mmCIF file of C-alpha atoms in Angstrom:
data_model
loop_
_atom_site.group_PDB
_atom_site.id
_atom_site.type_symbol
_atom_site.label_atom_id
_atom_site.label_comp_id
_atom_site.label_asym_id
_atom_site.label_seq_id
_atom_site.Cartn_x
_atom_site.Cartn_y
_atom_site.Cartn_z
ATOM 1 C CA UNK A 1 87.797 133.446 45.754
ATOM 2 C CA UNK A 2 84.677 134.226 43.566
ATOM 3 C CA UNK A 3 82.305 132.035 43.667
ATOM 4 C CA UNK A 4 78.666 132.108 42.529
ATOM 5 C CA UNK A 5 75.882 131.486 44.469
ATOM 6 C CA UNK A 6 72.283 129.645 44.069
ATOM 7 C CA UNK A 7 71.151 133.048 43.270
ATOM 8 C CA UNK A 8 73.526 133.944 40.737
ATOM 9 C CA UNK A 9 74.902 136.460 42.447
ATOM 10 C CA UNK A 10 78.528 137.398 42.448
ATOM 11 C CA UNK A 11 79.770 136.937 46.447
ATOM 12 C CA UNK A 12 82.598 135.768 47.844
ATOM 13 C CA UNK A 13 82.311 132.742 49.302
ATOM 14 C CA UNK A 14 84.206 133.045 52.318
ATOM 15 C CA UNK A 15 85.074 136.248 54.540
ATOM 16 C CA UNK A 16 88.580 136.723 53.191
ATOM 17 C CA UNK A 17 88.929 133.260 51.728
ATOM 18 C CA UNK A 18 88.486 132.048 55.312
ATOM 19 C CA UNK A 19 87.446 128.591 55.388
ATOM 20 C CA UNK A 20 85.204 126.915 57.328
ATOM 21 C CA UNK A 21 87.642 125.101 59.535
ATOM 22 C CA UNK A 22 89.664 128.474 59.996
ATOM 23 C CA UNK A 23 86.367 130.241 60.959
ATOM 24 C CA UNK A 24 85.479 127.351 63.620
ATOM 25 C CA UNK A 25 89.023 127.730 65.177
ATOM 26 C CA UNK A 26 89.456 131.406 64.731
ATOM 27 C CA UNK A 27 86.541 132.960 64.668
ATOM 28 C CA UNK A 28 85.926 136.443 63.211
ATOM 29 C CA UNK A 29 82.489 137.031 64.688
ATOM 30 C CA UNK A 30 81.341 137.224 68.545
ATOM 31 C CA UNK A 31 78.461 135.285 67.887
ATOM 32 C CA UNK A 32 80.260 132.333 66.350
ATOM 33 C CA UNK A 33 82.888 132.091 69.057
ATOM 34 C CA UNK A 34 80.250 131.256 72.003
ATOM 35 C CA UNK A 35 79.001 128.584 70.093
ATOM 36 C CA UNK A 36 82.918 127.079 69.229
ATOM 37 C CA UNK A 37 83.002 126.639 73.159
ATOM 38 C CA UNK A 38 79.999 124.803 73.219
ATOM 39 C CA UNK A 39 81.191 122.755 70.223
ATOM 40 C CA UNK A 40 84.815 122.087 72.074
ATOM 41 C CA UNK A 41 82.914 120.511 74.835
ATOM 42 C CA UNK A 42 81.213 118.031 72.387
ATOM 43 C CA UNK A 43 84.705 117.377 70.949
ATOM 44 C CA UNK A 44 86.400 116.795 74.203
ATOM 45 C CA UNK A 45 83.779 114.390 75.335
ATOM 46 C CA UNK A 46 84.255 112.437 72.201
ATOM 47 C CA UNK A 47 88.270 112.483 72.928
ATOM 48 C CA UNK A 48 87.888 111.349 76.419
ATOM 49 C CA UNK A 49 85.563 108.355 75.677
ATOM 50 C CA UNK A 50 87.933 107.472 72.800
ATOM 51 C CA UNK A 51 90.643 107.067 75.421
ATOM 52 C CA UNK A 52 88.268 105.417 77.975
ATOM 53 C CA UNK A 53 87.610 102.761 75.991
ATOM 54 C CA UNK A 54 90.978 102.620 73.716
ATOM 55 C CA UNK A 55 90.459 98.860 74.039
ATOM 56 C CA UNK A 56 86.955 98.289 72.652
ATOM 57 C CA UNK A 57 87.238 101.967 70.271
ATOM 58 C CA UNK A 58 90.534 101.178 68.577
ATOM 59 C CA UNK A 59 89.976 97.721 67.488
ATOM 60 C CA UNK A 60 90.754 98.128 63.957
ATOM 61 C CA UNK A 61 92.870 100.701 63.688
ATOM 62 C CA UNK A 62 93.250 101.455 59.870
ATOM 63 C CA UNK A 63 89.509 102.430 58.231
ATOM 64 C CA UNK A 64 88.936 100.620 55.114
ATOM 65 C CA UNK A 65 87.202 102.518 52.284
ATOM 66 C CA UNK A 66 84.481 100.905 52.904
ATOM 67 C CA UNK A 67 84.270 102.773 56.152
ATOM 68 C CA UNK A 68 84.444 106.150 54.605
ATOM 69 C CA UNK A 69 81.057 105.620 52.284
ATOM 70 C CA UNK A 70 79.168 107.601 54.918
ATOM 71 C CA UNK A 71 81.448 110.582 54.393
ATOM 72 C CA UNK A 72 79.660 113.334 52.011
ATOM 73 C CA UNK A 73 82.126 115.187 50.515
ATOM 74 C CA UNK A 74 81.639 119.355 49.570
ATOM 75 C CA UNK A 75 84.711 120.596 47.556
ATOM 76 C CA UNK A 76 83.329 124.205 47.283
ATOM 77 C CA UNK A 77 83.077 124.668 51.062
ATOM 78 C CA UNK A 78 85.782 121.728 52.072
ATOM 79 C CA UNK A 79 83.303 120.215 54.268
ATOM 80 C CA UNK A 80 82.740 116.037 54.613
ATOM 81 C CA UNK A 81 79.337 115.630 56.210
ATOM 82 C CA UNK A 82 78.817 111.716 57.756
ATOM 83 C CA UNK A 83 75.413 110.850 57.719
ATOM 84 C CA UNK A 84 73.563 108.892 60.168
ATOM 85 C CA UNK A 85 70.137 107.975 59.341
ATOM 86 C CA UNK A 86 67.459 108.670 61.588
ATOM 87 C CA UNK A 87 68.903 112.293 62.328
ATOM 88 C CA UNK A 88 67.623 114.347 60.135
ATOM 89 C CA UNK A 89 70.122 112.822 57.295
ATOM 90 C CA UNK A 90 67.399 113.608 54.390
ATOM 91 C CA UNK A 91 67.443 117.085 55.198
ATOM 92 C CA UNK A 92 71.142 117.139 55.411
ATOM 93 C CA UNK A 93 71.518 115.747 52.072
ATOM 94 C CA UNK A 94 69.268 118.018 50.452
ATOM 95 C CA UNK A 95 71.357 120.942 51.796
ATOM 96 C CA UNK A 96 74.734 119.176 50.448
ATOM 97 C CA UNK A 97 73.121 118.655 47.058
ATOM 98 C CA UNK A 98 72.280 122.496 47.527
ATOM 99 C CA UNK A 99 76.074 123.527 48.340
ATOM 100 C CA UNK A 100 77.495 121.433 45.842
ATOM 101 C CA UNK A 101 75.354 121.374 42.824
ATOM 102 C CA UNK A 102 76.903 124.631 41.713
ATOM 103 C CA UNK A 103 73.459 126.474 41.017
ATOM 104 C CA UNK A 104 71.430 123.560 40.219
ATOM 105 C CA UNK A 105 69.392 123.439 43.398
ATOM 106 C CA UNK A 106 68.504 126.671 45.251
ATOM 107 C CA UNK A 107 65.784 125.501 47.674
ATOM 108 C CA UNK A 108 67.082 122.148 49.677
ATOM 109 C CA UNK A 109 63.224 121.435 50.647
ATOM 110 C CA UNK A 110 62.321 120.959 46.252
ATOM 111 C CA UNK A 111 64.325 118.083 46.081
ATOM 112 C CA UNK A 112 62.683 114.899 46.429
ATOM 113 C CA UNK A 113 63.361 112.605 49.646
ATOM 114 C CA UNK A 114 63.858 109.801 47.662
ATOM 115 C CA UNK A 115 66.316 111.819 44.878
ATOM 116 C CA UNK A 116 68.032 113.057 48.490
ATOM 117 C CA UNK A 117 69.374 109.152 48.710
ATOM 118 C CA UNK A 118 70.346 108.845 45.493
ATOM 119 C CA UNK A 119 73.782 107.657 46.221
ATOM 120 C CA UNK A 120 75.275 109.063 42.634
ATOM 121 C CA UNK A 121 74.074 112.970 43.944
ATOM 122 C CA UNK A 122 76.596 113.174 46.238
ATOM 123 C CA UNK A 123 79.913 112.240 46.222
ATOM 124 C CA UNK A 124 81.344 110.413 49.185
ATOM 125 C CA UNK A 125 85.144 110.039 50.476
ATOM 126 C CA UNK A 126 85.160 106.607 49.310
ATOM 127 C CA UNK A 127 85.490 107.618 45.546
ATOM 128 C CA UNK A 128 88.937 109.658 46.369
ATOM 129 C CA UNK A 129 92.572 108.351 45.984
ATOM 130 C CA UNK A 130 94.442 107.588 49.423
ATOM 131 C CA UNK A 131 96.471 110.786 49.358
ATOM 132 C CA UNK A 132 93.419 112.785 48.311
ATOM 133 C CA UNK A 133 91.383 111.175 51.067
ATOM 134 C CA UNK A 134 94.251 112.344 54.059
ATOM 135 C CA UNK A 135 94.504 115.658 52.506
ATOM 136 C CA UNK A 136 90.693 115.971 53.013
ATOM 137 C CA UNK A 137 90.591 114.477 56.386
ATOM 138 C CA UNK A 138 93.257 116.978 57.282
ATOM 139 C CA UNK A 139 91.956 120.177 55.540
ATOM 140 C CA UNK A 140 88.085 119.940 54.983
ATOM 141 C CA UNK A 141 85.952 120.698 58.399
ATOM 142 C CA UNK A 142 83.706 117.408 59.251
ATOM 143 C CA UNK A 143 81.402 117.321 60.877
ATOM 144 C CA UNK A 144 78.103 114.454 62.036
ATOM 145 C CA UNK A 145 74.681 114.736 63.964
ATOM 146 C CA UNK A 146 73.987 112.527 66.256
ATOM 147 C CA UNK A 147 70.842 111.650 68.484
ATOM 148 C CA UNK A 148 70.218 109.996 71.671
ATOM 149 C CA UNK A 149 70.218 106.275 70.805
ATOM 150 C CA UNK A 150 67.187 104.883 72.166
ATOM 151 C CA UNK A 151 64.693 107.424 70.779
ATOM 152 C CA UNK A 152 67.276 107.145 67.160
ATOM 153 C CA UNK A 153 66.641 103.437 67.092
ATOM 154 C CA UNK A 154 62.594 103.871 68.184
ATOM 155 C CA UNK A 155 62.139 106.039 65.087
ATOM 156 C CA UNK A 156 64.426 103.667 62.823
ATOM 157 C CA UNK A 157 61.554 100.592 64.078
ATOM 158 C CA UNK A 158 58.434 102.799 63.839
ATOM 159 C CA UNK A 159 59.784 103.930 60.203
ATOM 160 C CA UNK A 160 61.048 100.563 58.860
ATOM 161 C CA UNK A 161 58.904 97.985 60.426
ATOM 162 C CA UNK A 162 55.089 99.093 61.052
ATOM 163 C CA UNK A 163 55.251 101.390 58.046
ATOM 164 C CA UNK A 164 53.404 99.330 55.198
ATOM 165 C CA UNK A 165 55.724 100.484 52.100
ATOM 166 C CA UNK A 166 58.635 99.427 53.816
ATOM 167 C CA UNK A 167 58.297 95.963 52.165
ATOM 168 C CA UNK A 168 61.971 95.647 51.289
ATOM 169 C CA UNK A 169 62.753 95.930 54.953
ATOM 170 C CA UNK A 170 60.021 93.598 55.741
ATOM 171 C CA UNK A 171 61.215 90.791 53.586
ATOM 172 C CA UNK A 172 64.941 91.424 54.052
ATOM 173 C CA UNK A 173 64.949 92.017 57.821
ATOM 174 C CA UNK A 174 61.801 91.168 59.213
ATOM 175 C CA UNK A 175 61.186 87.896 57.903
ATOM 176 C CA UNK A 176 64.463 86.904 59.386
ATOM 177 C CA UNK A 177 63.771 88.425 62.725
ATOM 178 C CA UNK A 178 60.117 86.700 62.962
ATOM 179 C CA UNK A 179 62.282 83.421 62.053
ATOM 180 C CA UNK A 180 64.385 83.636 64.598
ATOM 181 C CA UNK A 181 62.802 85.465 67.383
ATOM 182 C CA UNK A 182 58.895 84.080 67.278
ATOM 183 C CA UNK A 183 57.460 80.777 68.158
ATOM 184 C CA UNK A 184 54.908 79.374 66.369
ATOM 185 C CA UNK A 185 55.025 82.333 63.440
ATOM 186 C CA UNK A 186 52.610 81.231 61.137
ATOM 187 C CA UNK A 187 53.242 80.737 57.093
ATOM 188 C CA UNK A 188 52.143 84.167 56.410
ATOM 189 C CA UNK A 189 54.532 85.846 59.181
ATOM 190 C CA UNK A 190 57.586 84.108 58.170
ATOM 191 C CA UNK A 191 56.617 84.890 54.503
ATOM 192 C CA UNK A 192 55.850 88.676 54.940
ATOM 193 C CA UNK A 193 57.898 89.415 57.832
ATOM 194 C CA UNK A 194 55.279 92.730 58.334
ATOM 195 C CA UNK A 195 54.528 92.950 62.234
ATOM 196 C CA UNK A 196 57.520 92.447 63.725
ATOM 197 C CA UNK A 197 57.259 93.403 67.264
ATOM 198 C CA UNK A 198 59.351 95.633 68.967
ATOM 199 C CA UNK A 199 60.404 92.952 71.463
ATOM 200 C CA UNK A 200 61.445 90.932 68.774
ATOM 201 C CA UNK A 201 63.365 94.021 67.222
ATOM 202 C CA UNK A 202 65.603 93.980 70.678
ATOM 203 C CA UNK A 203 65.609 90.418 70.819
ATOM 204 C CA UNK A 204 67.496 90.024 67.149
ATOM 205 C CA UNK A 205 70.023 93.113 68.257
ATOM 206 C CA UNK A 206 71.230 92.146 71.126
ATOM 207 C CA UNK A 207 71.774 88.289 69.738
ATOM 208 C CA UNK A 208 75.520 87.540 69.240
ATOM 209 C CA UNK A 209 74.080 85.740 66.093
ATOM 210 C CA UNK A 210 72.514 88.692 64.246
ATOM 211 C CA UNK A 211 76.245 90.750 64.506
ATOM 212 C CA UNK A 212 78.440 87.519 63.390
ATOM 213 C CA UNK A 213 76.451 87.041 60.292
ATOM 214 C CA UNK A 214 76.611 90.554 59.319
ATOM 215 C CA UNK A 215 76.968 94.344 60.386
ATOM 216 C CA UNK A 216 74.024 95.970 61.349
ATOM 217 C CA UNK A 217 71.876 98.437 58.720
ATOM 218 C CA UNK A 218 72.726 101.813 58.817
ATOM 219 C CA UNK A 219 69.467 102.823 59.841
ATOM 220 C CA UNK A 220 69.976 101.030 63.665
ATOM 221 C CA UNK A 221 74.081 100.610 63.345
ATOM 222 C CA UNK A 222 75.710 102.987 65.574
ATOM 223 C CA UNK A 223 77.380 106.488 65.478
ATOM 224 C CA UNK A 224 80.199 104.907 66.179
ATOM 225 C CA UNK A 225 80.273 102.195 64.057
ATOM 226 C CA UNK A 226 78.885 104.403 61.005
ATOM 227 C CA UNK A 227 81.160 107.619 61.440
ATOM 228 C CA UNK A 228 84.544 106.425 63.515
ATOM 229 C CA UNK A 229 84.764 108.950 65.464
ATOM 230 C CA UNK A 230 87.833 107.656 67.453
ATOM 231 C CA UNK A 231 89.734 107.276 63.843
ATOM 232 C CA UNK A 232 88.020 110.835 62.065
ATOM 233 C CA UNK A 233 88.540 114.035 64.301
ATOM 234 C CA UNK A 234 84.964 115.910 63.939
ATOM 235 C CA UNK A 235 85.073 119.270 64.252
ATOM 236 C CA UNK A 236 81.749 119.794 65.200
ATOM 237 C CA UNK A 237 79.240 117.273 66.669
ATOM 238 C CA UNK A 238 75.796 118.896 65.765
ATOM 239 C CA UNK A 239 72.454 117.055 67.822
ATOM 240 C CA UNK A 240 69.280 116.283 67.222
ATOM 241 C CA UNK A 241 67.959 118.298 70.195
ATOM 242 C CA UNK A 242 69.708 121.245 68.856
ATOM 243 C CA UNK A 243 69.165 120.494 65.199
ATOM 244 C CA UNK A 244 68.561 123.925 64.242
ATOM 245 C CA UNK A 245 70.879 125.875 65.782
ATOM 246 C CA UNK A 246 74.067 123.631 64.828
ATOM 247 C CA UNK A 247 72.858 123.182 61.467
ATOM 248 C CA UNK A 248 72.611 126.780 60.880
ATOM 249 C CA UNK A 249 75.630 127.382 63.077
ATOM 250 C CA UNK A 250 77.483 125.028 60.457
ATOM 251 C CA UNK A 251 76.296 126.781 57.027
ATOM 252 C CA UNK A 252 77.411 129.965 58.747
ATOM 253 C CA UNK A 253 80.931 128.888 59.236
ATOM 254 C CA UNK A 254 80.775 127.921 55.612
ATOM 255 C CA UNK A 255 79.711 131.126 54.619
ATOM 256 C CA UNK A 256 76.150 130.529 52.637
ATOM 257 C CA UNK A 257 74.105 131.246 55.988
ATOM 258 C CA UNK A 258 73.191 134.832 54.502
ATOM 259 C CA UNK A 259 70.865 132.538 51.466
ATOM 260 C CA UNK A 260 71.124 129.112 52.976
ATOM 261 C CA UNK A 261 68.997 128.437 56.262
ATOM 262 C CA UNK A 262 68.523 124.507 57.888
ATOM 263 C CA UNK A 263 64.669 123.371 56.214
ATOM 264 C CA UNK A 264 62.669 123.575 59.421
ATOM 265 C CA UNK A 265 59.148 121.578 59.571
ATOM 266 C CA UNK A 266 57.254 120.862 62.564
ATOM 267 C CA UNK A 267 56.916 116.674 62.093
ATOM 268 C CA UNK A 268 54.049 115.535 64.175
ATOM 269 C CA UNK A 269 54.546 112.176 63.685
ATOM 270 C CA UNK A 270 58.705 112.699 64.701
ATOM 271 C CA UNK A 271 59.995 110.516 67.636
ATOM 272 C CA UNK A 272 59.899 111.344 71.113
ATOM 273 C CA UNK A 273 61.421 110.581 74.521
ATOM 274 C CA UNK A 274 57.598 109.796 75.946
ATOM 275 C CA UNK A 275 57.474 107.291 72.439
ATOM 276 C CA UNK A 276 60.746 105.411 73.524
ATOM 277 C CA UNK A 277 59.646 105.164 77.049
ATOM 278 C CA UNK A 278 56.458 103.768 75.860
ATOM 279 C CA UNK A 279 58.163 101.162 74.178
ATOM 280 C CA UNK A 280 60.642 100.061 76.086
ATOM 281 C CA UNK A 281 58.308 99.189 78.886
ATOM 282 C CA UNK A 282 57.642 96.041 77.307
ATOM 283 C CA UNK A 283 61.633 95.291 77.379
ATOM 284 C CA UNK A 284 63.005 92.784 80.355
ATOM 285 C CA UNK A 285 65.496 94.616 82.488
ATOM 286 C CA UNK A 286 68.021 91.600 80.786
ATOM 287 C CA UNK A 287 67.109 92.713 77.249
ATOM 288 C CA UNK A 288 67.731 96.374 78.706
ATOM 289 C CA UNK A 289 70.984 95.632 80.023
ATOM 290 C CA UNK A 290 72.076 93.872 77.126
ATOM 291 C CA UNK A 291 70.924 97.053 74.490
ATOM 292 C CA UNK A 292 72.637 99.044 76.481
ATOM 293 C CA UNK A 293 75.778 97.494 75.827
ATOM 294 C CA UNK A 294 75.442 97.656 72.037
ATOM 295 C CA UNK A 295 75.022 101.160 72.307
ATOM 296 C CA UNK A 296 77.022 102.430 75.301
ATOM 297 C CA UNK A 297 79.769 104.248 73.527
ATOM 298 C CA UNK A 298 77.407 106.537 71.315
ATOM 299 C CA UNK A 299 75.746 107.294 74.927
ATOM 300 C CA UNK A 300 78.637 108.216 76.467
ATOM 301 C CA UNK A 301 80.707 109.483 73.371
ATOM 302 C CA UNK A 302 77.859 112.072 72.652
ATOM 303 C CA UNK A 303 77.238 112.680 76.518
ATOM 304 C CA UNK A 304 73.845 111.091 76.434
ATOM 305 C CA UNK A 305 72.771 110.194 80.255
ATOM 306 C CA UNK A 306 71.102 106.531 80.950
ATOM 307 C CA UNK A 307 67.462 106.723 80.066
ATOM 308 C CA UNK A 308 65.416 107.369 83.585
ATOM 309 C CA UNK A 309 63.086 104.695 82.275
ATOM 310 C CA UNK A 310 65.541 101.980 81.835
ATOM 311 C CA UNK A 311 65.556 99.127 84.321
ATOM 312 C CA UNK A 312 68.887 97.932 83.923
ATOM 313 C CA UNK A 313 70.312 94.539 85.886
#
């Protein structure tokens, strides 16, 4: 299969036409078949939670394609990347709109954040027929980062709720949370909805209220919520904690890792475990407890241990 590449060169995309999901399961390099054990693990673990929990995990058993929106789609490399925000997913879809622009885009780190969200620059499983959606699911490799949750939904409050420009998020979420979860707001809280305090954050999540009205954002829903992986067999679950590694691990199954490498920047301001403890000190054991829950299946499905700092009843 000739294909070209961002550089206009004439390669061949794949080793032999291999694809990506062949070279995960059969791979033709040493190097890549240490990491596939490592990567089995990860799959296993999700397998064995799935069946743990069959009760709470399999609740609706057919996905909706409304489910499948988070599914990026690469028909070059048949690879469907699910995005989770938080987890590096900006840097992920610069690399997709890399591998599938067909030459447009050589260097994922020139494209705008902002033009990296654009939902029409990517093409998700959600646009496909039913038959052309199983034939994917079957074929293409898929594959999802994940982070531990805690520090993931830290870095989704820091970003969306103390940042000033985040007025959308302020007036759409915040407003409502200072409604429900302050006493005594005054005119200008409930109108701007701009401090909201992380307390307050835990307070709305963890109220049966806040999930009847209405699922949660994508930028504090869960893995498994967002990416089903009891319903959609990943075959590879790439972390945070190992970001650059998988992700390069990934591109070199698809074949580009020779003029493709993971955009690496050291982010100073980026979310860490000494953060989340910070702020969950402020959290009653109750509150704790009652997180947790919410988020218990992406900590055990992605082998995440209980936080040392929480206090929980």
């Amino acid at each position: 299969v000739m294909r070209r590449n961002p550089f206009g060169m004439d390669i061949c995309c794949r080793k032999g036409s291999r694809s990506p999901l062949q070279e995960l399961y059969n791979p033709t390099q040493v190097s890549l078949s240490n990491t596939a054990i490592l990567h089995q693990i990860r799959r296993d673990q999700v397998t064995d939670t799935c069946r743990a929990n069959s009760v709470s995990s399999r609740k609706r058993r057919v996905l909706t394609p409304n489910d499948l929106k988070h599914l990026v789609v690469d028909e070059d490399h048949e690879m469907i990347y699910c995005y989770v925000p938080k987890v590096a997913c900006t840097n992920w879809k610069r690399v997709m709109m890399v591998l599938t622009g067909r030459g447009k885009y050589s260097d994922p780190m020139e494209i705008p954040a902002n033009e990296a969200h654009v939902s029409s620059n990517l093409k998700t499983l959600n646009q496909y027929s039913i038959p052309e959606i199983n034939h994917r699911l079957k074929n293409y490799m898929k594959f999802l980062f994940v982070r531990e949750p805690f520090e993931r939904l830290v870095s989704a409050y820091r970003n969306k709720f103390t940042q000033k420009y985040n007025t959308s998020f302020h007036k759409r979420y915040g407003t409502k949370i200072v409604r429900r979860q302050r006493k005594n707001a005054t005119q200008e809280a409930l109108r701007k909805g701009d401090d909201v305090k992380f307390e307050e954050f835990v307070a709305y999540l963890i109220d049966p209220h806040t999930q009847r009205e209405e699922p949660f954002n994508e930028h504090w829903q869960t893995v498994y919520s967002l990416c089903h992986p009891c319903h959609i067999h990943y075959d590879l679950i790439g972390k945070y904690e190992t970001l650059e590694e998988d992700s390069n691990y990934i591109l070199q199954l698809a074949g580009v890792g020779h003029y493709l490498k993971f955009p690496t920047y050291a982010k100073s301001t980026r979310t860490t475990d000494e953060m989340t403890t910070e702020f969950f000190q402020n959290i009653s054991s109750e509150h704790q407890t009652q997180l947790y829950e919410v988020y218990k299946l992406d900590f055990l499905m992605f082998n995440y241990s209980v936080p040392s700092y929480l206090k929980l009843e």
